[in-house]
Amino acid sequence: MPRLIIMRPLIVANWKMNPLTLAEAKKLFNSVKKEIKNVKNMEVVICPPFSYISNLNPSTGGQTPNLKLGAQNAFWDPSDNGPPTGQGAYTGEISPTMLKNLGVDYVIIGHSERRRYLKETNEMISKKIKTALKAKLKPILCLGETEKEMKRGKTKEVLENQLKEILSPIPNSKLLISNLILAYEPVWAIGTGNFCRSENTKKVLLFLRKFFKKTPILYGGSVNSQNAVSYIREAGFSGLLLGGVSLDIQEFFKIIKNLNRV
Ligand code: PGA
């Protein structure tokens, strides 16, 4: 596995639909900024709700080159300018270009919560990845099996099918190869406290590495300050996708500190 990927873990904080006010979002963001100022060997991506993005700037008050902004979703249609003529009129949606113009570099696509509550399909996810790449965003593609599928021993089959349906319609271009990030997030591990043990995630990672030699692959699902390092050091993931723990500033900093020693 390329050394560089292990040396500089990618830590993605998915704030989901939190916090409740802009003031809290700014406070959280500024604390992270202060904390990671002296942390050189990792890239931290904060993914706030859309409504806060334009108010959070990694560069104000001094450069923090290893702190980036990400979005939690983006729409698949790039027609985000010109009068609404039917095409390009998508009430409530945000295009990848709009995000790029706000200084966003990454976008989470296909999170299992969106698949579940918003009925996102592999076909929609595929189109979103394609449009995000065109807008020069780095898509973080979430993959993962449900508890039922895991219990039936279908994990690899499910992941292979998700990858096939999502990536085969996208040309295997340099753009895709150099920007795509994968996140293995077992659905049953997300927000449950029931994390997937690092030795089990390692098997999944080795399976994914057969197809993706250099693509960064993250683990996500109930990561906490006790188990975080094991996914990088023992299993060999390139980074982490953190949900709940990224809102608990003390726990989040513990993860950053522990990884900084890796
Ligand atoms: P969790 O969420 O860390 O709260 O389990 C992870 C995610 O939703 O990406």
mmCIF file of C-alpha atoms and ligand atoms in Angstrom:
data_model
loop_
_atom_site.group_PDB
_atom_site.id
_atom_site.type_symbol
_atom_site.label_atom_id
_atom_site.label_comp_id
_atom_site.label_asym_id
_atom_site.label_seq_id
_atom_site.Cartn_x
_atom_site.Cartn_y
_atom_site.Cartn_z
ATOM 1 C CA MET A 1 0.000 0.000 0.000
ATOM 2 C CA PRO A 2 1.399 3.438 -0.827
ATOM 3 C CA ARG A 3 3.209 4.883 2.185
ATOM 4 C CA LEU A 4 1.928 8.371 1.532
ATOM 5 C CA ILE A 5 -1.679 7.349 2.201
ATOM 6 C CA ILE A 6 -0.816 5.989 5.633
ATOM 7 C CA MET A 7 1.447 8.915 6.469
ATOM 8 C CA ARG A 8 -1.211 11.569 5.979
ATOM 9 C CA PRO A 9 -4.612 10.285 7.092
ATOM 10 C CA LEU A 10 -7.708 12.014 5.794
ATOM 11 C CA ILE A 11 -10.126 12.776 8.628
ATOM 12 C CA VAL A 12 -13.604 13.743 7.480
ATOM 13 C CA ALA A 13 -16.072 15.195 9.983
ATOM 14 C CA ASN A 14 -19.699 14.766 8.946
ATOM 15 C CA TRP A 15 -21.673 17.147 11.149
ATOM 16 C CA LYS A 16 -24.973 15.889 9.659
ATOM 17 C CA MET A 17 -27.893 18.201 10.648
ATOM 18 C CA ASN A 18 -25.917 19.897 13.449
ATOM 19 C CA PRO A 19 -25.394 22.241 15.267
ATOM 20 C CA LEU A 20 -28.583 24.261 15.683
ATOM 21 C CA THR A 21 -27.109 27.745 15.286
ATOM 22 C CA LEU A 22 -24.508 29.454 13.143
ATOM 23 C CA ALA A 23 -22.823 30.764 16.300
ATOM 24 C CA GLU A 24 -22.276 27.181 17.505
ATOM 25 C CA ALA A 25 -21.039 26.107 14.073
ATOM 26 C CA LYS A 26 -18.505 28.948 14.011
ATOM 27 C CA LYS A 27 -17.342 28.125 17.533
ATOM 28 C CA LEU A 28 -16.829 24.463 16.674
ATOM 29 C CA PHE A 29 -15.082 25.258 13.397
ATOM 30 C CA ASN A 30 -12.762 27.809 14.983
ATOM 31 C CA SER A 31 -11.782 25.391 17.756
ATOM 32 C CA VAL A 32 -10.890 22.765 15.155
ATOM 33 C CA LYS A 33 -8.908 25.346 13.221
ATOM 34 C CA LYS A 34 -6.935 26.313 16.307
ATOM 35 C CA GLU A 35 -6.338 22.699 17.287
ATOM 36 C CA ILE A 36 -5.015 21.535 13.941
ATOM 37 C CA LYS A 37 -2.785 24.532 13.266
ATOM 38 C CA ASN A 38 0.223 22.588 14.438
ATOM 39 C CA VAL A 39 -0.869 19.210 13.132
ATOM 40 C CA LYS A 40 0.917 18.708 9.864
ATOM 41 C CA ASN A 41 0.565 15.061 8.966
ATOM 42 C CA MET A 42 -3.157 14.838 8.333
ATOM 43 C CA GLU A 43 -5.867 16.516 6.307
ATOM 44 C CA VAL A 44 -9.052 17.399 8.189
ATOM 45 C CA VAL A 45 -12.254 18.010 6.232
ATOM 46 C CA ILE A 46 -15.244 19.572 7.976
ATOM 47 C CA CYS A 47 -18.613 18.873 6.333
ATOM 48 C CA PRO A 48 -21.162 21.255 7.872
ATOM 49 C CA PRO A 49 -24.788 21.668 6.789
ATOM 50 C CA PHE A 50 -25.105 23.754 3.580
ATOM 51 C CA SER A 51 -26.513 26.732 5.475
ATOM 52 C CA TYR A 52 -23.244 27.317 7.381
ATOM 53 C CA ILE A 53 -20.697 26.717 4.639
ATOM 54 C CA SER A 54 -20.300 30.300 3.431
ATOM 55 C CA ASN A 55 -19.655 31.461 6.999
ATOM 56 C CA LEU A 56 -16.858 29.009 7.719
ATOM 57 C CA ASN A 57 -13.537 29.812 6.162
ATOM 58 C CA PRO A 58 -10.429 27.725 6.775
ATOM 59 C CA SER A 59 -8.196 30.655 5.744
ATOM 60 C CA THR A 60 -9.441 33.510 7.926
ATOM 61 C CA GLY A 61 -7.194 34.276 10.878
ATOM 62 C CA GLY A 62 -4.180 32.587 9.285
ATOM 63 C CA GLN A 63 -3.674 29.782 6.816
ATOM 64 C CA THR A 64 -4.519 26.248 7.825
ATOM 65 C CA PRO A 65 -3.640 24.383 4.632
ATOM 66 C CA ASN A 66 -4.598 20.996 6.070
ATOM 67 C CA LEU A 67 -8.142 22.098 6.987
ATOM 68 C CA LYS A 68 -10.694 21.870 4.169
ATOM 69 C CA LEU A 69 -14.419 22.248 3.691
ATOM 70 C CA GLY A 70 -16.667 19.471 2.486
ATOM 71 C CA ALA A 71 -20.399 19.209 1.784
ATOM 72 C CA GLN A 72 -22.697 16.377 2.837
ATOM 73 C CA ASN A 73 -24.404 16.092 -0.544
ATOM 74 C CA ALA A 74 -24.714 17.795 -3.936
ATOM 75 C CA PHE A 75 -27.149 17.481 -6.825
ATOM 76 C CA TRP A 76 -26.453 15.578 -10.042
ATOM 77 C CA ASP A 77 -27.462 18.176 -12.591
ATOM 78 C CA PRO A 78 -24.846 20.789 -13.420
ATOM 79 C CA SER A 79 -27.290 23.246 -15.030
ATOM 80 C CA ASP A 80 -27.059 25.814 -12.305
ATOM 81 C CA ASN A 81 -27.159 28.994 -14.361
ATOM 82 C CA GLY A 82 -29.537 30.640 -16.771
ATOM 83 C CA PRO A 83 -33.252 31.168 -16.334
ATOM 84 C CA PRO A 84 -35.277 28.191 -15.181
ATOM 85 C CA THR A 85 -36.674 26.716 -18.349
ATOM 86 C CA GLY A 86 -37.672 23.406 -16.896
ATOM 87 C CA GLN A 87 -34.204 21.969 -17.202
ATOM 88 C CA GLY A 88 -32.068 23.336 -14.406
ATOM 89 C CA ALA A 89 -35.031 24.080 -12.158
ATOM 90 C CA TYR A 90 -34.463 21.885 -9.132
ATOM 91 C CA THR A 91 -36.137 23.364 -6.084
ATOM 92 C CA GLY A 92 -34.130 22.898 -2.934
ATOM 93 C CA GLU A 93 -31.045 21.430 -4.579
ATOM 94 C CA ILE A 94 -27.441 22.685 -4.516
ATOM 95 C CA SER A 95 -25.065 22.101 -7.408
ATOM 96 C CA PRO A 96 -21.414 21.049 -7.071
ATOM 97 C CA THR A 97 -20.331 24.239 -8.892
ATOM 98 C CA MET A 98 -22.096 26.378 -6.284
ATOM 99 C CA LEU A 99 -20.208 24.509 -3.582
ATOM 100 C CA LYS A 100 -16.894 24.836 -5.396
ATOM 101 C CA ASN A 101 -17.513 28.575 -5.675
ATOM 102 C CA LEU A 102 -17.894 28.735 -1.882
ATOM 103 C CA GLY A 103 -14.476 27.158 -1.338
ATOM 104 C CA VAL A 104 -15.655 23.568 -0.849
ATOM 105 C CA ASP A 105 -13.177 20.865 -1.926
ATOM 106 C CA TYR A 106 -14.870 17.605 -0.930
ATOM 107 C CA VAL A 107 -18.403 16.220 -1.062
ATOM 108 C CA ILE A 108 -19.874 13.146 0.632
ATOM 109 C CA ILE A 109 -21.995 11.220 -1.875
ATOM 110 C CA GLY A 110 -24.301 8.290 -1.249
ATOM 111 C CA HIS A 111 -24.350 8.339 2.538
ATOM 112 C CA SER A 112 -26.541 5.504 3.784
ATOM 113 C CA GLU A 113 -28.824 7.964 5.591
ATOM 114 C CA ARG A 114 -29.607 9.572 2.222
ATOM 115 C CA ARG A 115 -30.127 6.172 0.616
ATOM 116 C CA ARG A 116 -32.494 5.262 3.429
ATOM 117 C CA TYR A 117 -34.496 8.455 4.043
ATOM 118 C CA LEU A 118 -34.235 10.169 0.656
ATOM 119 C CA LYS A 119 -34.334 6.964 -1.389
ATOM 120 C CA GLU A 120 -31.106 7.703 -3.234
ATOM 121 C CA THR A 121 -30.281 4.936 -5.654
ATOM 122 C CA ASN A 122 -26.962 3.785 -7.105
ATOM 123 C CA GLU A 123 -28.000 5.414 -10.376
ATOM 124 C CA MET A 124 -28.512 8.822 -8.684
ATOM 125 C CA ILE A 125 -25.265 8.417 -6.774
ATOM 126 C CA SER A 126 -23.412 7.640 -9.978
ATOM 127 C CA LYS A 127 -24.706 10.820 -11.630
ATOM 128 C CA LYS A 128 -23.788 12.842 -8.550
ATOM 129 C CA ILE A 129 -20.207 11.534 -8.594
ATOM 130 C CA LYS A 130 -19.892 12.414 -12.274
ATOM 131 C CA THR A 131 -21.149 15.983 -11.794
ATOM 132 C CA ALA A 132 -19.070 16.517 -8.661
ATOM 133 C CA LEU A 133 -15.911 15.470 -10.514
ATOM 134 C CA LYS A 134 -16.691 17.853 -13.367
ATOM 135 C CA ALA A 135 -16.982 20.685 -10.830
ATOM 136 C CA LYS A 136 -13.531 19.713 -9.475
ATOM 137 C CA LEU A 137 -14.811 18.434 -6.151
ATOM 138 C CA LYS A 138 -13.406 15.298 -4.561
ATOM 139 C CA PRO A 139 -16.331 12.901 -4.055
ATOM 140 C CA ILE A 140 -16.288 10.693 -0.977
ATOM 141 C CA LEU A 141 -18.359 7.725 -2.083
ATOM 142 C CA CYS A 142 -19.990 5.848 0.810
ATOM 143 C CA LEU A 143 -20.393 2.088 0.492
ATOM 144 C CA GLY A 144 -21.644 -0.433 2.982
ATOM 145 C CA GLU A 145 -23.848 -3.399 3.762
ATOM 146 C CA THR A 146 -26.876 -3.613 6.053
ATOM 147 C CA GLU A 147 -26.906 -5.803 9.155
ATOM 148 C CA LYS A 148 -28.988 -8.435 7.381
ATOM 149 C CA GLU A 149 -26.540 -8.555 4.471
ATOM 150 C CA MET A 150 -23.574 -8.765 6.844
ATOM 151 C CA LYS A 151 -25.195 -11.644 8.774
ATOM 152 C CA ARG A 152 -25.792 -13.519 5.520
ATOM 153 C CA GLY A 153 -22.127 -13.103 4.590
ATOM 154 C CA LYS A 154 -22.981 -10.855 1.656
ATOM 155 C CA THR A 155 -20.712 -7.878 2.439
ATOM 156 C CA LYS A 156 -18.314 -8.297 -0.495
ATOM 157 C CA GLU A 157 -21.125 -9.029 -2.928
ATOM 158 C CA VAL A 158 -23.012 -5.888 -1.836
ATOM 159 C CA LEU A 159 -19.938 -3.672 -2.112
ATOM 160 C CA GLU A 160 -19.028 -5.079 -5.508
ATOM 161 C CA ASN A 161 -22.539 -4.435 -6.773
ATOM 162 C CA GLN A 162 -22.610 -0.868 -5.412
ATOM 163 C CA LEU A 163 -19.252 -0.142 -7.021
ATOM 164 C CA LYS A 164 -20.291 -1.684 -10.330
ATOM 165 C CA GLU A 165 -23.593 0.197 -10.559
ATOM 166 C CA ILE A 166 -22.106 3.499 -9.417
ATOM 167 C CA LEU A 167 -18.763 3.558 -11.181
ATOM 168 C CA SER A 168 -19.286 1.685 -14.435
ATOM 169 C CA PRO A 169 -21.310 4.530 -16.063
ATOM 170 C CA ILE A 170 -18.442 6.949 -15.272
ATOM 171 C CA PRO A 171 -15.484 7.010 -17.687
ATOM 172 C CA ASN A 172 -12.356 5.668 -16.025
ATOM 173 C CA SER A 173 -10.571 8.983 -16.478
ATOM 174 C CA LYS A 174 -7.602 10.582 -14.750
ATOM 175 C CA LEU A 175 -10.139 12.911 -13.112
ATOM 176 C CA LEU A 176 -11.862 9.949 -11.466
ATOM 177 C CA ILE A 177 -8.691 8.126 -10.530
ATOM 178 C CA SER A 178 -7.014 11.112 -8.930
ATOM 179 C CA ASN A 179 -10.044 12.509 -7.071
ATOM 180 C CA LEU A 180 -12.264 9.645 -5.958
ATOM 181 C CA ILE A 181 -12.272 8.684 -2.288
ATOM 182 C CA LEU A 182 -14.112 5.631 -0.974
ATOM 183 C CA ALA A 183 -15.603 5.279 2.495
ATOM 184 C CA TYR A 184 -16.499 1.842 3.807
ATOM 185 C CA GLU A 185 -19.361 2.462 6.211
ATOM 186 C CA PRO A 186 -21.266 -0.638 7.337
ATOM 187 C CA VAL A 187 -24.848 0.634 7.657
ATOM 188 C CA TRP A 188 -25.337 -1.247 10.946
ATOM 189 C CA ALA A 189 -22.328 0.537 12.460
ATOM 190 C CA ILE A 190 -23.434 4.103 11.717
ATOM 191 C CA GLY A 191 -24.596 6.021 14.763
ATOM 192 C CA THR A 192 -25.157 2.836 16.744
ATOM 193 C CA GLY A 193 -21.998 2.577 18.849
ATOM 194 C CA ASN A 194 -21.694 -0.889 17.322
ATOM 195 C CA PHE A 195 -18.470 -0.350 15.384
ATOM 196 C CA CYS A 196 -16.995 -2.918 13.035
ATOM 197 C CA ARG A 197 -13.865 -4.378 14.637
ATOM 198 C CA SER A 198 -10.679 -3.340 12.876
ATOM 199 C CA GLU A 199 -9.721 -6.948 12.017
ATOM 200 C CA ASN A 200 -13.042 -7.355 10.192
ATOM 201 C CA THR A 201 -12.714 -4.032 8.384
ATOM 202 C CA LYS A 202 -9.233 -5.106 7.311
ATOM 203 C CA LYS A 203 -10.703 -8.019 5.353
ATOM 204 C CA VAL A 204 -13.052 -5.627 3.566
ATOM 205 C CA LEU A 205 -10.232 -3.192 2.894
ATOM 206 C CA LEU A 206 -8.088 -5.928 1.354
ATOM 207 C CA PHE A 207 -11.012 -6.877 -0.856
ATOM 208 C CA LEU A 208 -11.456 -3.254 -2.013
ATOM 209 C CA ARG A 209 -7.705 -2.884 -2.570
ATOM 210 C CA LYS A 210 -7.914 -5.618 -5.219
ATOM 211 C CA PHE A 211 -9.794 -3.110 -7.379
ATOM 212 C CA PHE A 212 -8.461 0.187 -6.031
ATOM 213 C CA LYS A 213 -4.730 0.115 -5.512
ATOM 214 C CA LYS A 214 -4.146 3.782 -4.734
ATOM 215 C CA THR A 215 -7.579 5.293 -4.080
ATOM 216 C CA PRO A 216 -7.850 6.580 -0.500
ATOM 217 C CA ILE A 217 -10.266 4.332 1.414
ATOM 218 C CA LEU A 218 -11.778 5.549 4.696
ATOM 219 C CA TYR A 219 -13.598 3.682 7.443
ATOM 220 C CA GLY A 220 -16.717 5.144 9.049
ATOM 221 C CA GLY A 221 -19.249 3.889 11.599
ATOM 222 C CA SER A 222 -19.159 4.571 15.350
ATOM 223 C CA VAL A 223 -15.519 5.596 15.383
ATOM 224 C CA ASN A 224 -14.460 6.888 18.804
ATOM 225 C CA SER A 225 -11.261 7.992 20.494
ATOM 226 C CA GLN A 226 -10.515 4.422 21.614
ATOM 227 C CA ASN A 227 -10.876 2.627 18.288
ATOM 228 C CA ALA A 228 -9.856 5.370 15.805
ATOM 229 C CA VAL A 229 -6.145 4.582 15.569
ATOM 230 C CA SER A 230 -6.741 0.851 14.987
ATOM 231 C CA TYR A 231 -8.442 1.498 11.638
ATOM 232 C CA ILE A 232 -5.392 3.348 10.383
ATOM 233 C CA ARG A 233 -2.564 1.453 12.058
ATOM 234 C CA GLU A 234 -3.925 -2.088 12.231
ATOM 235 C CA ALA A 235 -6.377 -2.271 9.354
ATOM 236 C CA GLY A 236 -4.516 0.114 7.027
ATOM 237 C CA PHE A 237 -7.296 2.556 6.091
ATOM 238 C CA SER A 238 -6.292 5.898 4.597
ATOM 239 C CA GLY A 239 -8.485 7.838 6.994
ATOM 240 C CA LEU A 240 -11.803 8.054 8.813
ATOM 241 C CA LEU A 241 -15.301 9.354 8.252
ATOM 242 C CA LEU A 242 -16.558 10.570 11.620
ATOM 243 C CA GLY A 243 -20.153 11.385 12.519
ATOM 244 C CA GLY A 244 -21.282 11.891 16.115
ATOM 245 C CA VAL A 245 -17.784 12.049 17.584
ATOM 246 C CA SER A 246 -16.865 15.026 15.384
ATOM 247 C CA LEU A 247 -19.377 17.141 17.328
ATOM 248 C CA ASP A 248 -17.847 16.209 20.671
ATOM 249 C CA ILE A 249 -14.873 18.511 20.524
ATOM 250 C CA GLN A 250 -12.855 16.864 23.298
ATOM 251 C CA GLU A 251 -13.245 13.375 21.800
ATOM 252 C CA PHE A 252 -12.554 14.705 18.318
ATOM 253 C CA PHE A 253 -9.318 16.331 19.499
ATOM 254 C CA LYS A 254 -8.302 13.102 21.227
ATOM 255 C CA ILE A 255 -8.630 11.338 17.857
ATOM 256 C CA ILE A 256 -6.546 14.018 16.133
ATOM 257 C CA LYS A 257 -3.877 13.844 18.865
ATOM 258 C CA ASN A 258 -3.723 10.045 18.821
ATOM 259 C CA LEU A 259 -3.437 9.964 15.049
ATOM 260 C CA ASN A 260 -0.785 12.635 15.077
ATOM 261 C CA ARG A 261 1.413 10.173 16.949
ATOM 262 C CA VAL A 262 0.880 7.372 14.416
HETATM 263 P P1 PGA B 1 -21.113 7.869 13.236
HETATM 264 O O1 PGA B 1 -21.488 8.329 11.750
HETATM 265 O O2 PGA B 1 -19.630 8.147 13.408
HETATM 266 O O3 PGA B 1 -21.953 8.740 14.121
HETATM 267 O O4 PGA B 1 -21.422 6.430 13.345
HETATM 268 C C1 PGA B 1 -20.634 8.083 10.676
HETATM 269 C C2 PGA B 1 -21.265 8.616 9.426
HETATM 270 O O5 PGA B 1 -22.475 8.792 9.390
HETATM 271 O O6 PGA B 1 -20.584 8.882 8.445
#
